[in-house]
Coordinates of C-alpha atoms in Angstrom, one line a residue:
R7 CA -20.1 -22.5 115.8
V8 CA -23.7 -21.4 116.1
K9 CA -26.2 -24.3 116.2
N10 CA -29.1 -24.3 113.8
L11 CA -32.7 -24.8 114.8
K12 CA -32.6 -28.5 114.0
E13 CA -29.6 -29.1 116.3
L14 CA -31.2 -26.9 119.1
C15 CA -34.4 -28.9 118.9
R16 CA -32.5 -32.2 119.1
L17 CA -30.6 -31.0 122.1
R18 CA -33.8 -29.9 123.9
I19 CA -35.5 -33.2 123.2
R20 CA -32.5 -35.1 124.5
T21 CA -32.4 -32.9 127.6
S22 CA -36.1 -33.5 128.3
L23 CA -35.6 -37.3 128.0
G24 CA -32.8 -37.4 130.6
Q25 CA -30.8 -40.6 131.1
R26 CA -31.2 -43.6 128.9
T27 CA -32.0 -41.4 125.9
W28 CA -31.6 -44.3 123.4
K29 CA -34.3 -46.4 125.0
K30 CA -36.7 -43.5 125.5
T31 CA -36.1 -42.2 122.0
S32 CA -37.2 -45.5 120.5
Q33 CA -40.5 -45.2 122.3
L34 CA -41.4 -41.7 120.9
L35 CA -44.3 -41.6 118.5
L36 CA -42.1 -40.3 115.7
P37 CA -41.0 -41.6 112.3
T38 CA -37.9 -43.7 112.5
R39 CA -35.7 -41.1 110.8
L40 CA -36.5 -38.5 113.4
K41 CA -35.9 -41.0 116.2
D42 CA -32.5 -41.9 114.7
Y43 CA -31.7 -38.2 114.5
V44 CA -32.7 -37.4 118.1
A45 CA -30.8 -40.5 119.3
L46 CA -27.6 -39.4 117.5
K47 CA -27.6 -42.7 115.6
E48 CA -25.2 -41.3 113.0
Y49 CA -22.5 -41.0 115.6
F50 CA -22.8 -44.5 117.1
V51 CA -21.8 -47.9 115.7
L52 CA -23.6 -51.0 116.8
Y53 CA -21.3 -53.5 118.4
G54 CA -21.9 -57.2 119.0
D55 CA -21.5 -60.6 117.4
E56 CA -22.6 -61.3 113.9
Q57 CA -25.8 -62.9 115.0
Q58 CA -26.9 -59.7 116.9
Q59 CA -25.9 -57.6 113.9
Q60 CA -28.0 -59.7 111.6
Q61 CA -31.0 -59.4 113.9
I62 CA -30.6 -55.6 114.1
A63 CA -30.1 -55.3 110.4
S64 CA -32.8 -53.3 108.6
P65 CA -32.9 -51.0 105.6
P66 CA -30.6 -48.1 106.0
T67 CA -32.1 -44.9 107.3
N68 CA -31.5 -41.8 105.2
L69 CA -30.4 -39.4 108.0
H70 CA -29.4 -36.8 105.4
A71 CA -33.0 -36.4 104.3
I72 CA -34.0 -35.1 107.7
Q73 CA -30.9 -33.0 108.0
S74 CA -31.7 -30.9 105.0

């Protein structure tokens, strides 16, 4: 499968960030949707007790909007 430009850009950004990508991604001066896309948020599920999940809860990010 050939990667499209969007996927290639995400890969390059992640490579530039190196280790601990999630922490570094959150510090980028980008809109939340782009940070989520670079961080591969759509592939990860947050784990933890109910209290942590309630603290993390925020309005859902529409990742499909940045993917089109």
